[in-house]
Coordinates of C-alpha atoms in Angstrom, one line a residue:
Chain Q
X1 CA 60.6 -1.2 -48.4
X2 CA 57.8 -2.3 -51.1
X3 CA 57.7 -5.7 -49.6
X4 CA 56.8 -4.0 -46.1
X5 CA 53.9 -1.5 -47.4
X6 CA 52.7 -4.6 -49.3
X7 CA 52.5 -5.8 -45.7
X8 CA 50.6 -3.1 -44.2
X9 CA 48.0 -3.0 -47.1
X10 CA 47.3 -6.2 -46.3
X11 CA 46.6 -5.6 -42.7
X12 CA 44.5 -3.2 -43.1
X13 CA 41.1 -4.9 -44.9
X14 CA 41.6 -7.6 -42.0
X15 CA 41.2 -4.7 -39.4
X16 CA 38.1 -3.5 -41.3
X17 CA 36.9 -6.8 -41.5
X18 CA 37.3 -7.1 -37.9
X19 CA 35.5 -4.0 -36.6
X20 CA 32.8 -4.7 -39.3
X21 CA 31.8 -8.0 -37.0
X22 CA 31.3 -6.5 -34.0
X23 CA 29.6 -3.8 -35.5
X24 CA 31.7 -1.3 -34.8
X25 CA 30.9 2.9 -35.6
X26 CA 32.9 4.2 -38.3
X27 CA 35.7 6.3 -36.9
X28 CA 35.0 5.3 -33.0
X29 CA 37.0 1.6 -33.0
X30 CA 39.2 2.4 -35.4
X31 CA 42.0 3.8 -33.4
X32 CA 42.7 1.1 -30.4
X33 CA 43.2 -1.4 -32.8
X34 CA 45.3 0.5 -35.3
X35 CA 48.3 1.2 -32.1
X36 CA 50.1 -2.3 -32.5
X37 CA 50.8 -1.0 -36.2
X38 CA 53.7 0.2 -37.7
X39 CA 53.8 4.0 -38.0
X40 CA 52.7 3.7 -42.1
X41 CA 49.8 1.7 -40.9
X42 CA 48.4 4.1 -38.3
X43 CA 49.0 7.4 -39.8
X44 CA 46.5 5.8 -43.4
X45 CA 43.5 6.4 -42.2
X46 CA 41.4 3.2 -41.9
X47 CA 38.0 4.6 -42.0
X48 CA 37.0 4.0 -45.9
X49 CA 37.8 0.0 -45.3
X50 CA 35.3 -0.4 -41.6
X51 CA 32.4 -1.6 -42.9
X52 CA 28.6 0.6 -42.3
X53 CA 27.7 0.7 -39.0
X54 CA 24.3 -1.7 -38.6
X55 CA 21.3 0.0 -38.7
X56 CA 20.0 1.3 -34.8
X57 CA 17.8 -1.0 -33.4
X58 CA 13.8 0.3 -33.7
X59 CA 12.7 1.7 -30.3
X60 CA 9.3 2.1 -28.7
X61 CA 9.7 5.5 -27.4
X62 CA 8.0 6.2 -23.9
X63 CA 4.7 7.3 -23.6
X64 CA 3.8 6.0 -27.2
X65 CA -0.1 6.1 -27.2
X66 CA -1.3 2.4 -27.8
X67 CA -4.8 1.3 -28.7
X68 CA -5.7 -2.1 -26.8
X69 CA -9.0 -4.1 -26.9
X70 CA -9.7 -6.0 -23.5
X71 CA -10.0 -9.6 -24.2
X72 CA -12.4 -10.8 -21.3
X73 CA -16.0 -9.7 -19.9
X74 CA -15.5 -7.9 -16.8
X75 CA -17.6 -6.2 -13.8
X76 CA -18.0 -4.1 -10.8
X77 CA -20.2 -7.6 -9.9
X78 CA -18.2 -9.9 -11.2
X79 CA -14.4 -9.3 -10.5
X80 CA -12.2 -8.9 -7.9
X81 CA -9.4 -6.5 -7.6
X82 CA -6.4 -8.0 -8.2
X83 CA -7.8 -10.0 -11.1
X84 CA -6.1 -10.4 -14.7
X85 CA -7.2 -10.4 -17.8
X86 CA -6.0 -10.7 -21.1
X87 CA -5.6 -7.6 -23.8
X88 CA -4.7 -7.3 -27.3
X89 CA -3.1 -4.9 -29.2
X90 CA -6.0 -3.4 -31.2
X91 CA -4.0 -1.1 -33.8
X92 CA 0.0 -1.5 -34.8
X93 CA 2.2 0.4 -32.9
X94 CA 3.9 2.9 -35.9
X95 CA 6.5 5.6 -35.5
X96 CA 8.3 7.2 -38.4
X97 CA 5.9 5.0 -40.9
X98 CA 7.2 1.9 -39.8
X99 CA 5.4 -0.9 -38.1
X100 CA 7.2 -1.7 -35.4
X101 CA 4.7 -4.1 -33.0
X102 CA 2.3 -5.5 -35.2
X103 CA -2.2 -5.8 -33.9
X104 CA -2.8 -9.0 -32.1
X105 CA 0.2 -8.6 -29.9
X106 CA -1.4 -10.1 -26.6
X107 CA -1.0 -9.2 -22.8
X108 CA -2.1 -8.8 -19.3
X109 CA -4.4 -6.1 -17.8
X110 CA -5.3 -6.1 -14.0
X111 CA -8.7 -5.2 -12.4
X112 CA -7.7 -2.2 -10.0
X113 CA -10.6 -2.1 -8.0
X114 CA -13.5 -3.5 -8.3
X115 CA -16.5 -2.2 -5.9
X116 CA -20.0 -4.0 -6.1
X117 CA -23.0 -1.7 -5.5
X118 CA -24.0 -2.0 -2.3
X119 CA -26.4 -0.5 0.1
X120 CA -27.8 3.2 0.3
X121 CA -27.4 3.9 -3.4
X122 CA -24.2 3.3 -3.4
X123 CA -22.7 2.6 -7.4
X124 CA -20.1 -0.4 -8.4
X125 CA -17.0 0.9 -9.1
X126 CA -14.1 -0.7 -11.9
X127 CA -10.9 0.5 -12.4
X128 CA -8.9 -1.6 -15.0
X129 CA -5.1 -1.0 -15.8
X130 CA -2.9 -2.2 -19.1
X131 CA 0.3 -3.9 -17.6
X132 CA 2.1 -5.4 -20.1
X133 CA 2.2 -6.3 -24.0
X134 CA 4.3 -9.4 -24.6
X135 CA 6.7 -8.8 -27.4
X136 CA 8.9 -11.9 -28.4
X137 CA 9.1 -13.1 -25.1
X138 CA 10.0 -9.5 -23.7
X139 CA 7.4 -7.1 -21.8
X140 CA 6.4 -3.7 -23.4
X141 CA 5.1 -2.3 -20.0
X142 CA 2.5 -0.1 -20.6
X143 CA 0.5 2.9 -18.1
X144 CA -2.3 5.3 -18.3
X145 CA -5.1 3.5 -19.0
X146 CA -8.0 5.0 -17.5
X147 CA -11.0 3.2 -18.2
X148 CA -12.4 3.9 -14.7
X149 CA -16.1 3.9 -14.8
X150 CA -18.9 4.3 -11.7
X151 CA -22.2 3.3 -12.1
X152 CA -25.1 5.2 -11.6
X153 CA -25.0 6.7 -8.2
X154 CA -28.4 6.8 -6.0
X155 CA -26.8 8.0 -3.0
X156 CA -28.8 11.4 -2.9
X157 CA -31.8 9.4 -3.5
X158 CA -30.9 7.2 -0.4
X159 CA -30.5 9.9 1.8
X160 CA -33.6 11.7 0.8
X161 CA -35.4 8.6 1.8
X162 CA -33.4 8.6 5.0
X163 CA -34.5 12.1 5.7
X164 CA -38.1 11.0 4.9
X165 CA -37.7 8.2 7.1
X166 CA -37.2 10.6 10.2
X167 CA -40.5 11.6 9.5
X168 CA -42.5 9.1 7.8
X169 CA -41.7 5.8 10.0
X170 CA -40.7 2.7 7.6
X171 CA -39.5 4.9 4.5
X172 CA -35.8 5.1 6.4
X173 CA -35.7 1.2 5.2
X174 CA -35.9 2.1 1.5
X175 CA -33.1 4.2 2.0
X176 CA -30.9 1.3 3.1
X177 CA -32.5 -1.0 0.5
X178 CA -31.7 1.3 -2.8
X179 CA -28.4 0.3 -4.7
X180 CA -26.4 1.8 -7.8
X181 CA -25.7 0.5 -10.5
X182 CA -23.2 -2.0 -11.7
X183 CA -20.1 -1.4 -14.1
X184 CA -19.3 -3.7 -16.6
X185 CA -16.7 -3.9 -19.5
X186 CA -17.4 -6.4 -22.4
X187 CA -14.5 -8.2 -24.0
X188 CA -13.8 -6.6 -27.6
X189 CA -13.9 -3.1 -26.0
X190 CA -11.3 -0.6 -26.9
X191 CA -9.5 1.2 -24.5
X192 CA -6.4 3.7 -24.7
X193 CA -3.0 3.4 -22.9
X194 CA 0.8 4.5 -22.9
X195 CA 3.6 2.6 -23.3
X196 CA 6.0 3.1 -19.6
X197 CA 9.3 3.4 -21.3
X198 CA 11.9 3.2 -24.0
X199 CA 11.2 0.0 -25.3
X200 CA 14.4 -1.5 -27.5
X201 CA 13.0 -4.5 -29.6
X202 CA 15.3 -7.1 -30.7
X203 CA 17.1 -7.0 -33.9
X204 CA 16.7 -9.7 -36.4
X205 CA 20.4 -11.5 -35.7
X206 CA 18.6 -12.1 -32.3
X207 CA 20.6 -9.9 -29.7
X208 CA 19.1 -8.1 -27.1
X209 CA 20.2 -4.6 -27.1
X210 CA 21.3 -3.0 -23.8
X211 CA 18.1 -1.5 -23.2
X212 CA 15.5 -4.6 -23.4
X213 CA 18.1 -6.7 -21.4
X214 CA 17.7 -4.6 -18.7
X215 CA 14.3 -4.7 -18.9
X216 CA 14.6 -8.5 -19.4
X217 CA 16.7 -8.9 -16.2
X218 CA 14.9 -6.5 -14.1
X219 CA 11.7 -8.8 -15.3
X220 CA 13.2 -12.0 -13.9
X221 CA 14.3 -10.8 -10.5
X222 CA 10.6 -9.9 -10.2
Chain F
X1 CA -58.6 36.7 10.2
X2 CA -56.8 34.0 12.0
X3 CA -57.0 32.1 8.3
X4 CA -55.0 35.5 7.0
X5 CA -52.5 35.2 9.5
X6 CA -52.0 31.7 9.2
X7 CA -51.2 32.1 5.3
X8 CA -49.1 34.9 6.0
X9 CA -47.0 32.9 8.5
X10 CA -47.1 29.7 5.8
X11 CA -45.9 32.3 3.2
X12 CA -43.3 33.2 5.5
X13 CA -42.0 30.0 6.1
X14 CA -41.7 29.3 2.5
X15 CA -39.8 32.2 1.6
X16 CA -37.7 31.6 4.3
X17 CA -36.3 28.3 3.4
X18 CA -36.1 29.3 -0.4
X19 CA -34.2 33.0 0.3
X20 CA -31.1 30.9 0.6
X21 CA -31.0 28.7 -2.9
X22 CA -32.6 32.4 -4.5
X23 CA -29.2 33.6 -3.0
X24 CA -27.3 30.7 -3.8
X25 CA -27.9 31.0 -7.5
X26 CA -27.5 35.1 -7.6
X27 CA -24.2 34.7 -5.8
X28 CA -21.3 34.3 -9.0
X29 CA -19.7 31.4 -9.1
X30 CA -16.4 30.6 -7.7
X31 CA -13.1 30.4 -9.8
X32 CA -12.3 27.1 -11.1
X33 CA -9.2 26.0 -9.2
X34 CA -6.0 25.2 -10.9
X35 CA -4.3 22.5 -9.7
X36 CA -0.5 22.0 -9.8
X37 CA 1.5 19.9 -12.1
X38 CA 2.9 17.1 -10.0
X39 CA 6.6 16.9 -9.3
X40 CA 8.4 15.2 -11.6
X41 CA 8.5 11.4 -11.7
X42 CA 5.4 12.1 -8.8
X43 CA 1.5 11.4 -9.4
X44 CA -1.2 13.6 -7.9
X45 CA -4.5 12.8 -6.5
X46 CA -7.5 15.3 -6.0
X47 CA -9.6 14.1 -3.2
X48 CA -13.0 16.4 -2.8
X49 CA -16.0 16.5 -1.1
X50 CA -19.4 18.7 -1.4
X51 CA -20.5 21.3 0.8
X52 CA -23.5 19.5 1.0
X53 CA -25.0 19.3 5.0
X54 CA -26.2 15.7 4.6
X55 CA -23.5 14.0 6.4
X56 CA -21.6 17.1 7.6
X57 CA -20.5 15.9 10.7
X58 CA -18.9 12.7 9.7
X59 CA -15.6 12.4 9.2
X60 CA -14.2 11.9 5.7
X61 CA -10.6 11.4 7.0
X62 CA -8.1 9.9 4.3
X63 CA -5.4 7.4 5.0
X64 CA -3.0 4.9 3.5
X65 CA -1.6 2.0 5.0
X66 CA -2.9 3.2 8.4
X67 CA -1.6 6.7 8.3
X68 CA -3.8 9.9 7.7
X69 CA -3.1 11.5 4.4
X70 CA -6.0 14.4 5.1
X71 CA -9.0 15.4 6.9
X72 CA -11.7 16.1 4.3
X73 CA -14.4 18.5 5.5
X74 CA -17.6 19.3 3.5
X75 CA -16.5 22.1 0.9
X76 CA -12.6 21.4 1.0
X77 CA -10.2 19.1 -1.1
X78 CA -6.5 18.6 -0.5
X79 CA -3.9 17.3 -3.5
X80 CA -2.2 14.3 -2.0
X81 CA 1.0 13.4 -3.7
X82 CA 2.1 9.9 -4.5
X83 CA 4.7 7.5 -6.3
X84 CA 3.6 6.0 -9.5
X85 CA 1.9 2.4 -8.3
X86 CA -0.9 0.8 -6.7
X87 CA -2.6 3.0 -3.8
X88 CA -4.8 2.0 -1.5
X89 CA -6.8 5.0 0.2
X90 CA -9.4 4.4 3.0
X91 CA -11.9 6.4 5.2
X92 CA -13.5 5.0 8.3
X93 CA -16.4 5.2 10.3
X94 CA -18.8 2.2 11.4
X95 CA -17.3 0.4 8.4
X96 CA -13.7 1.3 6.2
X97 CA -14.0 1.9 2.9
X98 CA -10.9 1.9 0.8
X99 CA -10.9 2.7 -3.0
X100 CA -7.5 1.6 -5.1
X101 CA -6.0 3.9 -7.5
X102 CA -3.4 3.3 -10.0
X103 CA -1.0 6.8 -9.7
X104 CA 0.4 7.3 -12.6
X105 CA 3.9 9.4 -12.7
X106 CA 2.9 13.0 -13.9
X107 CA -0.5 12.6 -13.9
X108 CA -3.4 14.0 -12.1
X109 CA -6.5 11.6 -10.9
X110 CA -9.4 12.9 -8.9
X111 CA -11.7 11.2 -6.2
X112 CA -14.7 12.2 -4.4
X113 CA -15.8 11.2 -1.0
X114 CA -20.0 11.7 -0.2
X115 CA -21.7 10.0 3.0
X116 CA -24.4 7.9 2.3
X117 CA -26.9 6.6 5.1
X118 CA -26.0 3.4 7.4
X119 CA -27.5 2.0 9.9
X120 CA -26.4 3.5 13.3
X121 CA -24.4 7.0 11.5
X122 CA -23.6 7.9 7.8
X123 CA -20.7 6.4 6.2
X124 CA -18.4 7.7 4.2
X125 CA -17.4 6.1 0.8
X126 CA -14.5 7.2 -1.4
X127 CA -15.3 7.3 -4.9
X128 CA -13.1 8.1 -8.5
X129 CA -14.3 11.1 -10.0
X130 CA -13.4 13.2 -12.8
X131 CA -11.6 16.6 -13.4
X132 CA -15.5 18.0 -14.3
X133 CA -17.1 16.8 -11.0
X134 CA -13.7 18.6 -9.2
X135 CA -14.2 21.8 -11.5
X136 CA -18.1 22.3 -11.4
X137 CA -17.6 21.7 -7.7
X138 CA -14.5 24.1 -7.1
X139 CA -17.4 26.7 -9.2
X140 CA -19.2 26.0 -6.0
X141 CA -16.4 27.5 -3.7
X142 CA -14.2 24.3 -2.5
X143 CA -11.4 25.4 -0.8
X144 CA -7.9 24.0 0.1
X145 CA -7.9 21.7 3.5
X146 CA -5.6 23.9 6.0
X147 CA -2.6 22.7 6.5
X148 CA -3.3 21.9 10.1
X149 CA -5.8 18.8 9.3
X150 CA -2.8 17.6 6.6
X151 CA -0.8 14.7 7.2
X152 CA 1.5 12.8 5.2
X153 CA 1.8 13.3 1.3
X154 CA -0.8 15.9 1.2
X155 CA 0.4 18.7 -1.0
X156 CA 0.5 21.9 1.9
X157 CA -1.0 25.6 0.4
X158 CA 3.2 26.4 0.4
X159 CA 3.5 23.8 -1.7
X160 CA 5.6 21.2 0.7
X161 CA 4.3 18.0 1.5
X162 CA 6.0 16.5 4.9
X163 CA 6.9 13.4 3.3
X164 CA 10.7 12.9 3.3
X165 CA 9.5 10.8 0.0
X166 CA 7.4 13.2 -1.4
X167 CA 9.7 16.2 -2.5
X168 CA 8.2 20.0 -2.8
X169 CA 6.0 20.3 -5.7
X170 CA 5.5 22.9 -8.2
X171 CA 3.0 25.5 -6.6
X172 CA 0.7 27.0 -8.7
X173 CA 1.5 30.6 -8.1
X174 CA 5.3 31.2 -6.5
X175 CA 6.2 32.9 -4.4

């Protein structure tokens, strides 16, 4: 009878060490792998020898306002919608007082629409969007940033002219001939944005969690 | 005498065409118009147009991918609800003009549409605009497009859009 509790005791620290590996919550994987024990073994409850759970992996909550600084000169003249362009992370990304995504992270932006001025007083147009910030090899999609701006519109001075030309024969020509003005974004400017969704980042022994694998895979079919 | 009535008639004329701005400005201004929260997961876009009458008669239609969102007469606006992603809205005339829009889910975006002169008719051009342009015009009296010039994934007064995509949104004031 001693010899066989000796046995049991025994057993017991190599479960613990077991479910410590795998990282197991205290008091959840206990129980499956105490049911090929004797009934002394299961009925001690294991939970004092399962070693601390790890500590939950940071996460980048949705919506997590992000200050980004564009990283190339753009226009209403001189892009094209469709175009990229490369942003920077312009202020850590903190929650809880921790730094979780350090400045100087780097991404892509895309040029939404770009619009030159054109005839009749009509103004350029630029629309820029933050897509992504690359972290560790993994993209921290990003939304809501609305640095739309029009130019200077001369529209109502166009048409004016256009009604003047009706009268006054010739003036209808200025009209057509009066353009806006142009939009343009320098590189270094600041803009604001959202982060698109949960955002897992990777712990430091290097596994993915659930959540940035999926994000990972759902990249890759893309 | 003739000189009298001749100044008379001139004064006449002048008072005529400013009685209606006098009015205009007496007259209070409109309620600013709430506009709904889109539906959840859903993105929202506030097309308006002036009452102005320069370019009243052309057409300030909006479609997407070929199919008509909304008519867009001087004075109105219509709420057309979208997925979160690239749009591409157009108007026609001589010319198309399209304006892309990133929709963002739960958010609210605004765009204006004004005629400017071309060479054989006025052509309408489709603009981004922001909720103060929408809510000093709305002062001005902009009302709803009827449902009857709606087509798909414009928000309906009932709050419905007839997009099988689009669900119902919230309306502002239920029923």
């Amino acid at each position: 009878m001693r010899i066989w509790i000796a046995g049991a005791a025994l057993v017991l620290p190599v479960l613990g060490a077991q479910a410590a590996q795998v990282g197991v919550q205290p008091g959840a994987g206990a129980t499956p792998g105490a049911q090929g024990l004797s009934p002394a073994a299961a009925v001690s409850p294991p939970v004092a020898s399962v070693a601390p759970a790890p500590p939950a992996a940071p996460v980048v909550p949705a919506l997590t306002p992000v200050s980004l600084e564009i990283g190339a000169d753009l226009g209403s003249k001189t892009s094209k919608s469709g175009d990229t362009f490369p942003i920077r992370l312009h202020e850590a990304i903190v929650i809880d007082g921790k730094e979780l995504v350090p400045a100087g992270a780097t991404g892509m932006g895309e040029v939404v629409e770009a619009r030159h001025t054109g005839m009749s007083g009509s103004s350029g147009i630029l629309i820029l969007a933050a897509r992504y910030l690359d972290i560790s090899g993994h993209h921290l999609r990003l939304r809501s940033m609305h640095l739309a701006e029009n130019g200077t519109s001369r529209i109502g001075t166009a048409n004016g002219l256009g009604i003047a030309g009706a009268v006054i024969p010739g003036v209808g020509f200025l009209a057509l001939l009066t353009s806006g003005d142009d939009v343009s974004v320098r590189s270094g400017s600041v803009a604001a944005a959202k982060t698109a969704e949960d955002f897992t980042l990777i712990t430091s022994s290097g596994a993915l969690p659930a959540a940035s694998a999926a994000i990972a895979s759902k990249e890759t079919t893309q | 005498m003739k000189q009298s009535t001749l100044f008379a008639a001139m004064g006449l004329a002048v008072a005529g065409f400013s009685a209606p701005s006098a009015a205009e400005t007496a007259a209070p201004a409109a309620d600013a118009i709430v506009i709904p929260a889109p539906p959840k997961g859903k993105g929202e876009v506030v097309f308006f147009r002036s009452g102005t009458f320069i370019g009243g008669g052309i057409s300030c239609a909006v479609s997407e991918g070929g199919k008509k969102v909304s008519s867009l007469p001087p004075g109105e606006y219509f709420i057309a609800v979208a997925d979160p992603r690239k749009h591409s809205y157009a108007v026609s005339s001589e010319v198309t003009n399209s304006l892309n829009l990133e929709v963002e889910a739960d958010e609210v975006q605004y765009a204006d549409c004004h005629v400017k002169m071309g060479i054989l008719a006025g052509r309408p051009v489709l603009a981004p605009a922001t909720v103060e342009a929408f809510t000093a015009q709305s002062h001005k009296g902009l009302k709803m497009v009827s449902a009857s010039r709606m087509g798909e994934g414009a928000l309906r007064p009932d709050g419905t859009t007839s997009s099988a995509t689009a669900p119902a949104a919230t309306p502002a004031a239920p029923k």
